[in-house]
Short mmCIF file of N, CA and C in Angstrom, two decimals:
data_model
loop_
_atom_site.label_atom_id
_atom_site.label_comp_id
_atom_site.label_asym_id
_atom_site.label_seq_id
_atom_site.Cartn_x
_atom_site.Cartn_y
_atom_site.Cartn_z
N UNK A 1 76.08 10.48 74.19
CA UNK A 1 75.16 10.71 73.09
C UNK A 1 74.79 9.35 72.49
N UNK A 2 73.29 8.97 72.23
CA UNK A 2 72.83 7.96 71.41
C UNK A 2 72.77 7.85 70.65
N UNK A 3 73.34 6.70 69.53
CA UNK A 3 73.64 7.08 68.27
C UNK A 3 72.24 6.29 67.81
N UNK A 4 71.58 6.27 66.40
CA UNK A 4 70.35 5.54 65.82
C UNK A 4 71.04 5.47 64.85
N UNK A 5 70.80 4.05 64.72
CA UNK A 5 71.24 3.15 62.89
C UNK A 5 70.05 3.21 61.91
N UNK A 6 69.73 3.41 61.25
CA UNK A 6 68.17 3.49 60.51
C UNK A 6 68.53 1.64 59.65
N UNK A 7 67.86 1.39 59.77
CA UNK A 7 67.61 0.12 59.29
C UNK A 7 67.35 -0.03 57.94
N UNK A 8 68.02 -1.22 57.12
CA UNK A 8 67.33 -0.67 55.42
C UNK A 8 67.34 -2.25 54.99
N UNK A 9 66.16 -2.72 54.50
CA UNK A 9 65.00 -1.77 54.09
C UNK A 9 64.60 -1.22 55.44
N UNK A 10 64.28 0.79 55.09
CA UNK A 10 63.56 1.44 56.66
C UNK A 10 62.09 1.38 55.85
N UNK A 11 61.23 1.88 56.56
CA UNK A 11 59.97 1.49 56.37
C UNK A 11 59.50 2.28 57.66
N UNK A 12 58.48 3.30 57.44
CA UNK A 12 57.82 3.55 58.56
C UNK A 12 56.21 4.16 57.99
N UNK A 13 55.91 4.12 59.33
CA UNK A 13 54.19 5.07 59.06
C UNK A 13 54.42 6.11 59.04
N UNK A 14 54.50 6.83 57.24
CA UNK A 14 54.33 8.24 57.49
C UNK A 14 53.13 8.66 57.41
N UNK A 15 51.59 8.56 57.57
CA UNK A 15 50.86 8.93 57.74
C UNK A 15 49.46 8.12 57.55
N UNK A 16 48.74 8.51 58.34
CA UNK A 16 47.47 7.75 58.27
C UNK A 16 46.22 8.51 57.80
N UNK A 17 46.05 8.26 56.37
CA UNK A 17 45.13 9.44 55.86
C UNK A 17 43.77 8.41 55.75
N UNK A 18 42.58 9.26 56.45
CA UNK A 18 41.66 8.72 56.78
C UNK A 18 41.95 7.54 57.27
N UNK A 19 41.75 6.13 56.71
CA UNK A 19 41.70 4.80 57.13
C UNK A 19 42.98 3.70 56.63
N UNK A 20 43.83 4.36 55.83
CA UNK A 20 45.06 3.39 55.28
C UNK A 20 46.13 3.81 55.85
N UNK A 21 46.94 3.29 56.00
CA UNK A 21 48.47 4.00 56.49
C UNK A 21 49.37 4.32 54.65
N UNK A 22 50.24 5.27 54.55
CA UNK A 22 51.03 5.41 53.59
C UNK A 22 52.78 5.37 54.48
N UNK A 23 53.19 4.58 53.54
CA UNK A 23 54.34 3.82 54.32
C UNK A 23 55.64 4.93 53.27
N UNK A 24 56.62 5.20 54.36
CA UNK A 24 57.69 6.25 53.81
C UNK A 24 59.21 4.75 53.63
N UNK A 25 59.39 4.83 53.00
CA UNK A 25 60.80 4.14 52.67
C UNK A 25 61.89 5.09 52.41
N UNK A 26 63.04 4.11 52.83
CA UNK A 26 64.29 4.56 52.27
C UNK A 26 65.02 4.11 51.58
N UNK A 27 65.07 4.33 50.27
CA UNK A 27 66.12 4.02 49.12
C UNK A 27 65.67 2.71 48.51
N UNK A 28 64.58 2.42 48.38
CA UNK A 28 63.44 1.09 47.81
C UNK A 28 64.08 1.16 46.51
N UNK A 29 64.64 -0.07 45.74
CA UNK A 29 64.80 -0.43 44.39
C UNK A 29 63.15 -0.82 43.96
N UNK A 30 62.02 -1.21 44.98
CA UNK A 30 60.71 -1.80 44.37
C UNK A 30 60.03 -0.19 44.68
N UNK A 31 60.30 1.27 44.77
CA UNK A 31 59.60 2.51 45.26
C UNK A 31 60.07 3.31 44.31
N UNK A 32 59.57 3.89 42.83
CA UNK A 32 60.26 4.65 42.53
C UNK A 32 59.54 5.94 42.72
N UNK A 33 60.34 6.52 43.75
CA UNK A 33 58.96 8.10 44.06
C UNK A 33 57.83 7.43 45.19
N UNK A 34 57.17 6.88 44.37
CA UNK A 34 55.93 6.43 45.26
C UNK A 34 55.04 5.58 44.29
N UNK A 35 54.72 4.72 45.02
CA UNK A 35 53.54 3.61 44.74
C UNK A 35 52.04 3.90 44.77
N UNK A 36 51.63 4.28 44.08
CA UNK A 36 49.82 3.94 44.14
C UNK A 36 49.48 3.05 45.12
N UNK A 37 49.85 1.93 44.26
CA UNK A 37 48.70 0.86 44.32
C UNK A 37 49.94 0.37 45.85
N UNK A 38 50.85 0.37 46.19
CA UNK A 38 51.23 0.08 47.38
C UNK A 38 50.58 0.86 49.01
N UNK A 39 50.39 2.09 48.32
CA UNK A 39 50.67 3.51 49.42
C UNK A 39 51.82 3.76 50.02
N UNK A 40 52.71 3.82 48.96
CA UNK A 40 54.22 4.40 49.53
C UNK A 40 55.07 5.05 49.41
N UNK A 41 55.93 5.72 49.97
CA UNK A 41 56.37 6.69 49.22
C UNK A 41 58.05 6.62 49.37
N UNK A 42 59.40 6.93 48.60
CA UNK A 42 60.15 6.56 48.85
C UNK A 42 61.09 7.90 49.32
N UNK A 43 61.40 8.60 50.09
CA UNK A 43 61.70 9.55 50.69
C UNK A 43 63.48 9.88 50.52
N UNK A 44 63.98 8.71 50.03
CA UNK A 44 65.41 9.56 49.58
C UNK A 44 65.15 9.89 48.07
N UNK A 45 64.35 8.91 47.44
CA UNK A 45 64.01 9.71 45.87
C UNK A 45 63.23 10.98 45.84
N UNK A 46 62.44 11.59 47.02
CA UNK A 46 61.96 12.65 46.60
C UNK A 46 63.19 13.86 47.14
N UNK A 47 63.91 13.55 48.17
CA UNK A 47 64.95 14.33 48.16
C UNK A 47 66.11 14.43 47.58
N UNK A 48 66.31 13.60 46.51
CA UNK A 48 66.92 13.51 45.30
C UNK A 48 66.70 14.97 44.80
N UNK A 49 65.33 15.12 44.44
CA UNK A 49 64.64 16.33 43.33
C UNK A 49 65.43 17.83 44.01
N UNK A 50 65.74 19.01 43.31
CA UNK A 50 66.11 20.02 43.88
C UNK A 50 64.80 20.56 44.31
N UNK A 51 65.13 21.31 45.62
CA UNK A 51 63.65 22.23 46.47
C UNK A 51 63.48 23.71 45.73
N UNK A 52 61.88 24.26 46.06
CA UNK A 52 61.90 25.28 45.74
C UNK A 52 62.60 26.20 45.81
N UNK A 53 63.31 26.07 46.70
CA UNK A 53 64.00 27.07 47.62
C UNK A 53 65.61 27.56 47.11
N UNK A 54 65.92 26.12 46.07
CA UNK A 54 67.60 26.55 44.87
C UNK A 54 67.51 27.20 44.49
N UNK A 55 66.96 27.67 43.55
CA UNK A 55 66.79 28.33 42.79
C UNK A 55 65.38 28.81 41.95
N UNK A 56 65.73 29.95 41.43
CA UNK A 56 64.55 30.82 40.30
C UNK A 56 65.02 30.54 39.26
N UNK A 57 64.31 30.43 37.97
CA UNK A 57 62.76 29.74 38.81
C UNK A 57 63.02 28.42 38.91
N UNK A 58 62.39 27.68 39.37
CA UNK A 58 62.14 26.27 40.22
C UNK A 58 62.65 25.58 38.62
N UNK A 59 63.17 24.42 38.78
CA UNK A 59 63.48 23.66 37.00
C UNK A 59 62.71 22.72 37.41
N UNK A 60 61.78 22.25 36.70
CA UNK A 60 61.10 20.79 36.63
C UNK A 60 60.14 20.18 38.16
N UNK A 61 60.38 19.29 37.84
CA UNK A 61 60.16 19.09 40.26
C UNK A 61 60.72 19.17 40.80
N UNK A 62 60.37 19.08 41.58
CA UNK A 62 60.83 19.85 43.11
C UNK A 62 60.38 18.61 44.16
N UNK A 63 61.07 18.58 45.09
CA UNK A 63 61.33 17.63 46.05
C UNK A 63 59.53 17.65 46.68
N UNK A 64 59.54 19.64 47.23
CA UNK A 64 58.10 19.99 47.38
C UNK A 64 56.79 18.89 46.78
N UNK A 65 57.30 19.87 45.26
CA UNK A 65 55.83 19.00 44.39
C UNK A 65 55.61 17.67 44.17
N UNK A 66 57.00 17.13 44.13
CA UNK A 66 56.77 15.38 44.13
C UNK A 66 56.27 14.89 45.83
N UNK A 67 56.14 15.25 46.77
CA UNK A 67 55.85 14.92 47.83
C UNK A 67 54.17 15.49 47.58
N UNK A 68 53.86 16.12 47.74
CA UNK A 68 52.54 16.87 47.53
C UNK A 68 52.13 16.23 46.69
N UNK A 69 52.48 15.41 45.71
CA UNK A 69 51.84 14.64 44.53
C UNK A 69 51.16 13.46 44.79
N UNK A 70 52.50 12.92 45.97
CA UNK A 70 51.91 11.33 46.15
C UNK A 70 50.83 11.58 47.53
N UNK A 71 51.07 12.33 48.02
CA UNK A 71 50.15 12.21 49.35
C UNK A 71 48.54 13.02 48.85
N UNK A 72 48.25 13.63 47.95
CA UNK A 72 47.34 14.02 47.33
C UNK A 72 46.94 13.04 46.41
N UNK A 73 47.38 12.05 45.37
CA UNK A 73 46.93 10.58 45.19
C UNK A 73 46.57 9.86 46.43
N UNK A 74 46.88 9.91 47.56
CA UNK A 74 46.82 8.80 48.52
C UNK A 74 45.62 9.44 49.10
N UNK A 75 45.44 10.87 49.19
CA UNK A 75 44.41 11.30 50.05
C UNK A 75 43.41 11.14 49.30
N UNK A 76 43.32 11.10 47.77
CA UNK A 76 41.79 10.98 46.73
C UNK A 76 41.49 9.92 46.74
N UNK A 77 42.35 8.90 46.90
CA UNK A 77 42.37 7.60 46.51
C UNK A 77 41.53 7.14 47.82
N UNK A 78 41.71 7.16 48.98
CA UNK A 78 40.97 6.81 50.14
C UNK A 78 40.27 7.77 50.47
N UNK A 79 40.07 8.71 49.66
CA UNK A 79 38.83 9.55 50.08
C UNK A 79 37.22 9.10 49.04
N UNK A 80 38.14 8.25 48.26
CA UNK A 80 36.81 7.19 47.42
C UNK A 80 36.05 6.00 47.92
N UNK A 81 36.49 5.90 49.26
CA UNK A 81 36.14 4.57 50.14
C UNK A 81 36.60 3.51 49.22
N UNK A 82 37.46 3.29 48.22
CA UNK A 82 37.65 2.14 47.68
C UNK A 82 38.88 0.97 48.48
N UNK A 83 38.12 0.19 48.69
CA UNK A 83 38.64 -0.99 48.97
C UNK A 83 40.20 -1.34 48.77
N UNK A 84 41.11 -1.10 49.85
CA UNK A 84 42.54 -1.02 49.28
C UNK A 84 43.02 -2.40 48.68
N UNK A 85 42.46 -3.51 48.91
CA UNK A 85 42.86 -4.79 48.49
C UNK A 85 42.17 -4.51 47.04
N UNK A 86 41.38 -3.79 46.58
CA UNK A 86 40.86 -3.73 45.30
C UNK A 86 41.56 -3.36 44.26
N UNK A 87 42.41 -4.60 43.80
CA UNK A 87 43.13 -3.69 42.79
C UNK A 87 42.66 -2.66 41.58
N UNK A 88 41.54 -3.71 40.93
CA UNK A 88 41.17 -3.42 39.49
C UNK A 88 40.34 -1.80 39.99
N UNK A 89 39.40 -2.07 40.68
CA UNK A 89 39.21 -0.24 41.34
C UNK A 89 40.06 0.68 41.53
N UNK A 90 41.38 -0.15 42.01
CA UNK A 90 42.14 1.13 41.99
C UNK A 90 42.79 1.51 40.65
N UNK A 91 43.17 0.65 40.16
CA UNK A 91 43.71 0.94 38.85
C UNK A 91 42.79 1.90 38.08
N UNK A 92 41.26 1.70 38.16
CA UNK A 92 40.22 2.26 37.17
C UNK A 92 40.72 3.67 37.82
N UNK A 93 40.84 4.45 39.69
CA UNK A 93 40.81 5.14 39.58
C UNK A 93 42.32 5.93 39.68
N UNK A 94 43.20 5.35 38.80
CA UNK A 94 44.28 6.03 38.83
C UNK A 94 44.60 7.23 38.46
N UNK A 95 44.28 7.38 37.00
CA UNK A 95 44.37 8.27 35.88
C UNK A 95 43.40 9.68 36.79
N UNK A 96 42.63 9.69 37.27
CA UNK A 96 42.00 10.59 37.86
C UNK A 96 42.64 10.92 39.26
N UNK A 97 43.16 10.29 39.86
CA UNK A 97 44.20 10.96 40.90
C UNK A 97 45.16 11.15 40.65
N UNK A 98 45.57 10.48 39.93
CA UNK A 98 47.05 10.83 39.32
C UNK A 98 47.00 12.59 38.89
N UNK A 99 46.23 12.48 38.04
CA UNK A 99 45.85 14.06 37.44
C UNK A 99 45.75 14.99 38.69
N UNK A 100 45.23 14.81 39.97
CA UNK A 100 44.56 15.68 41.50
C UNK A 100 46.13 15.51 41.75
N UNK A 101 46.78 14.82 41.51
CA UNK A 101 48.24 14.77 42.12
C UNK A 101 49.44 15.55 41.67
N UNK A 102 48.97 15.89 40.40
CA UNK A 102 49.68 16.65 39.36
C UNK A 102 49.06 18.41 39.15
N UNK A 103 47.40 18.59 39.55
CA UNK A 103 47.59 19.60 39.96
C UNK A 103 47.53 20.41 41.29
N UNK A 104 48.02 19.35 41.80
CA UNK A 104 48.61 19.82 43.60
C UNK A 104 50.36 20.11 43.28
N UNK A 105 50.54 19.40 42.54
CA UNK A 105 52.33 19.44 42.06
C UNK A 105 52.63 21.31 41.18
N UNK A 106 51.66 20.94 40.24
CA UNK A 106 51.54 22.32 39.75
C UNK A 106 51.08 23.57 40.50
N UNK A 107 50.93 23.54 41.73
CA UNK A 107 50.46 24.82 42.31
C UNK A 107 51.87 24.78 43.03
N UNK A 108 52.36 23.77 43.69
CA UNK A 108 53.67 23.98 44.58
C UNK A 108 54.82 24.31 43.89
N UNK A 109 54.89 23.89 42.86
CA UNK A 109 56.31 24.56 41.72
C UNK A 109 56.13 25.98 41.01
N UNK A 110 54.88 26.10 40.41
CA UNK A 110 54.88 27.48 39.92
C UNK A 110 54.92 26.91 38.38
N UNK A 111 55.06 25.91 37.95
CA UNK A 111 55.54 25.35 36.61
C UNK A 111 53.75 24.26 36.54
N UNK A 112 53.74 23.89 35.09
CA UNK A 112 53.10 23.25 34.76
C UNK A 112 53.96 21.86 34.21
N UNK A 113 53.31 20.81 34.83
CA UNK A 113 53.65 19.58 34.25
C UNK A 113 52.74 18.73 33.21
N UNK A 114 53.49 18.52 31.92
CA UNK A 114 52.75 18.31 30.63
C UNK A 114 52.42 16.79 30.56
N UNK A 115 51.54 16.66 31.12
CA UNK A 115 51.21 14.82 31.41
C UNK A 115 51.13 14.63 29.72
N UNK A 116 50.39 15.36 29.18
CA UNK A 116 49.79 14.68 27.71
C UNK A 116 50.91 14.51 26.59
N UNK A 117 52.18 15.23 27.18
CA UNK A 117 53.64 15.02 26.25
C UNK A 117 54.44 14.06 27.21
N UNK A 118 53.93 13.28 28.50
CA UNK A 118 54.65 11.90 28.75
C UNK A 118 53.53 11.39 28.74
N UNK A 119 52.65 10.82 28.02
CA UNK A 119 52.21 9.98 27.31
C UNK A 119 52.61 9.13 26.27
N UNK A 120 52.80 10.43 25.41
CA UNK A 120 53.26 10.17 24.23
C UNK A 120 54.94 9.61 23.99
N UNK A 121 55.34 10.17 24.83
CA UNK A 121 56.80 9.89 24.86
C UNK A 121 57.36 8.83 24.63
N UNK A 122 58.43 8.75 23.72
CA UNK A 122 58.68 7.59 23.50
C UNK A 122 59.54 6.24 24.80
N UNK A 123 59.84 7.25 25.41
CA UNK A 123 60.78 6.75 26.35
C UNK A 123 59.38 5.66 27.39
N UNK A 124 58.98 6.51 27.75
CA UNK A 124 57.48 6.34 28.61
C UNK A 124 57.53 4.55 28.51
N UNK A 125 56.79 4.29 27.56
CA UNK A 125 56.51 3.23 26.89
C UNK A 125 57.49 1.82 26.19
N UNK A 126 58.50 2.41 25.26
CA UNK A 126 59.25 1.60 24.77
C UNK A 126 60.56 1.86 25.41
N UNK A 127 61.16 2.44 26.23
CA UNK A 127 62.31 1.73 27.07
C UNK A 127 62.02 0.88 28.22
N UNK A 128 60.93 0.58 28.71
CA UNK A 128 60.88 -0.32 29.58
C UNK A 128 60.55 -1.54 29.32
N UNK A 129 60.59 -1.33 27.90
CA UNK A 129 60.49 -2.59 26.87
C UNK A 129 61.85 -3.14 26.43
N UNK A 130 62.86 -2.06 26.48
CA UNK A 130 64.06 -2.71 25.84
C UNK A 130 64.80 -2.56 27.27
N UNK A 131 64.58 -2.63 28.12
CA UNK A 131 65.28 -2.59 29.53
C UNK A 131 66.07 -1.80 29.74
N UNK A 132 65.41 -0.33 28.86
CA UNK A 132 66.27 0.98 29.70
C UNK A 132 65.41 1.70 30.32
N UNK A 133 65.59 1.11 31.99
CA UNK A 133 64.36 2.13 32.34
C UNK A 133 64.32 3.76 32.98
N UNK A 134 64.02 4.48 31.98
CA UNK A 134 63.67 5.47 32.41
C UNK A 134 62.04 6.14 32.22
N UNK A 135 62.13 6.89 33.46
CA UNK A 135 60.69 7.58 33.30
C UNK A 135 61.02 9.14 32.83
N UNK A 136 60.43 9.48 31.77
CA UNK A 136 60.52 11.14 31.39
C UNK A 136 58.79 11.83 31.87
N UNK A 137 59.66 12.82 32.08
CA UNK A 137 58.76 14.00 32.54
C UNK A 137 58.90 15.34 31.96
N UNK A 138 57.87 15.97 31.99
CA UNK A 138 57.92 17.54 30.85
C UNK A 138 57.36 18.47 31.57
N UNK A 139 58.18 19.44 32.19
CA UNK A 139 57.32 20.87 32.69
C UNK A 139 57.47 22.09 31.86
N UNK A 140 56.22 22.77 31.90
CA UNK A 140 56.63 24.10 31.00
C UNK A 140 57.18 25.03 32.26
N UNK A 141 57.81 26.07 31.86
CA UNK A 141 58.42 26.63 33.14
C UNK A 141 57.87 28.32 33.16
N UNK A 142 57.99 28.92 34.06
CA UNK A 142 58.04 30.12 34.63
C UNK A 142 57.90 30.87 32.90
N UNK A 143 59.19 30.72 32.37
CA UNK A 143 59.80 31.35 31.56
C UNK A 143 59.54 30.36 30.07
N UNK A 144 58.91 30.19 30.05
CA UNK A 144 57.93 29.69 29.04
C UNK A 144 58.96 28.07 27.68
N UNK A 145 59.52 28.00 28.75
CA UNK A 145 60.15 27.09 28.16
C UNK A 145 60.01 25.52 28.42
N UNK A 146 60.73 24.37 27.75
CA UNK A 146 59.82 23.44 28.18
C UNK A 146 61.47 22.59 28.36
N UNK A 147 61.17 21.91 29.95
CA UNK A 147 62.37 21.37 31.03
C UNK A 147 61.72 19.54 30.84
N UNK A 148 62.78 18.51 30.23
CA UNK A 148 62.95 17.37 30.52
C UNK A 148 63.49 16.79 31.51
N UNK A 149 62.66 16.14 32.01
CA UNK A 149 63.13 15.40 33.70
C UNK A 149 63.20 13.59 32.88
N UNK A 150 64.66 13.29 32.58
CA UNK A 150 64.47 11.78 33.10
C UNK A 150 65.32 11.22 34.07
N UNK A 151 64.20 9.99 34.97
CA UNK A 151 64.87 9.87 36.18
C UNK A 151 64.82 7.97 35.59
N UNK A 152 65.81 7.63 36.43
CA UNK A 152 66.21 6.31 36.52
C UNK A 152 65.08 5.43 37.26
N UNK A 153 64.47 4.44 37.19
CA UNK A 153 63.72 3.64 38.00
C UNK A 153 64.06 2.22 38.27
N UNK A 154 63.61 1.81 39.15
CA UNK A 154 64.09 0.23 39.53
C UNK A 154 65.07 0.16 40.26
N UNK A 155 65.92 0.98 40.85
CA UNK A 155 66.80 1.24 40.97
C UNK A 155 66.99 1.83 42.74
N UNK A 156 67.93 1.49 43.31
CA UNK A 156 68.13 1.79 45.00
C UNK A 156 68.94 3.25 44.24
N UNK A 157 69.66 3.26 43.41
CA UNK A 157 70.52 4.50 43.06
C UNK A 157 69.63 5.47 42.13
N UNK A 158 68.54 6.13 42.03
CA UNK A 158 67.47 6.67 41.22
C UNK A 158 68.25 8.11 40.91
N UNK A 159 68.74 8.37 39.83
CA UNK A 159 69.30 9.78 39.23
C UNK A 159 68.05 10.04 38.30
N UNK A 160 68.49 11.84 38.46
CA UNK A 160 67.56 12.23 37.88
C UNK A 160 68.26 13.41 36.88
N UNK A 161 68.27 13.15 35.72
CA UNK A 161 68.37 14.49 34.60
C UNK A 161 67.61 15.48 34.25
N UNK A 162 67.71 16.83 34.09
CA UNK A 162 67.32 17.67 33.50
C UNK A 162 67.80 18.55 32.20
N UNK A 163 67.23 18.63 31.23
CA UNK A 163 67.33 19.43 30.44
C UNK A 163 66.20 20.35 29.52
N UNK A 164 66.73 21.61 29.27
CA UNK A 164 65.68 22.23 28.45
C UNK A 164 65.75 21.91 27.49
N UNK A 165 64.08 21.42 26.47
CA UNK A 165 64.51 21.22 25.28
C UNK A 165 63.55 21.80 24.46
N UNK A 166 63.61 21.42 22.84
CA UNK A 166 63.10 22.16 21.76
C UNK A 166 61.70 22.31 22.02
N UNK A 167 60.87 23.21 21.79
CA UNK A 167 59.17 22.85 21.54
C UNK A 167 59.17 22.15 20.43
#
C-alpha cells in the first residue's frame, strides 16, 4: 500500500471558475475561511464548522454554507470580468458578493445570517485593534432565536464558538 504525505503549506487547484483558478489550502495561518481578494479557500477551517447533517436544526454555519459562500463570491467576482490583479475593483466589488455569498449560505443552512448585526459589532472592528482577533457572526435560526459564532483568525489553530444569545 502507498502511503501520501500531504505537504504543508498544501495548496492545490480546487477549481477553475470561468478564467481564475481558486486555490484550496490546508490549515493557512494567512486563510481564514477564505480570501477574496486571494481566491482561496482554507479547507480544514471550513471543516472545522459542524455539517448539516449533526444536527436539527443546523446552529449557525455549517461547513456546507461556508463552502458555498466562498465559491459563490469567487464565481460573481469573475463573472464581472474584473481584472484579478485589480485590487481597488475588487475591493469596490466586495460588499456586493459578499452579500451573493451570504445568500447562497442562507439557502444551504435553513438559517439566516445577520450581516447588518456584524457590522455593528463590537468585536468586528475593535478587537483587531487591540489584538484579539476574533471574527463574530450572527444567525437567526430555524427556531427563531439568534446563535453567536466567534471564530479565531490569524491563526493555523482557527476555533470556533457558539452561543445563543439575548435579542
Amino acid at each position: 500500500m502507498t502511503s501520501y504525505t500531504i505537504p504543508d503549506p498544501f495548496r492545490i487547484q480546487l477549481a477553475c471558475i470561468m478564467k481564475k483558478t481558486v486555490w484550496a489550502y490546508k490549515n493557512s495561518a494567512k486563510i481564514d475561511i477564505g480570501s477574496y481578494q486571494q481566491g482561496a479557500i482554507d479547507l480544514d477551517d471550513i471543516q472545522k464548522h459542524n455539517s448539516i447533517s449533526d444536527a436539527e436544526p443546523t446552529t449557525g454555519g455549517t461547513a456546507e454554507g461556508v463552502l458555498i459562500h466562498e465559491l459563490v463570491e469567487q464565481f460573481e467576482l469573475q463573472k464581472s470580468g474584473v481584472d484579478p490583479n485589480d485590487k481597488a475593483t475588487k475591493d469596490a466589488r466586495f460588499n456586493d458578493d459578499h452579500q451573493a455569498g451570504i445568500n447562497a449560505e442562507n439557502q444551504v443552512n435553513g438559517n439566516t445570517r445577520l450581516r447588518e448585526k456584524e457590522q455593528i459589532s463590537e468585536g468586528n472592528r475593535v478587537d483587531f485593534l487591540h489584538n484579539n482577533p476574533y471574527y463574530y457572526k450572527y444567525y437567526r435560526q430555524k427556531d427563531n432565536t439568534i446563535l453567536e459564532e466567534r471564530i479565531s483568525v490569524e491563526s493555523k489553530d482557527m476555533q470556533i464558538n457558539k452561543k445563543v444569545i439575548p435579542e
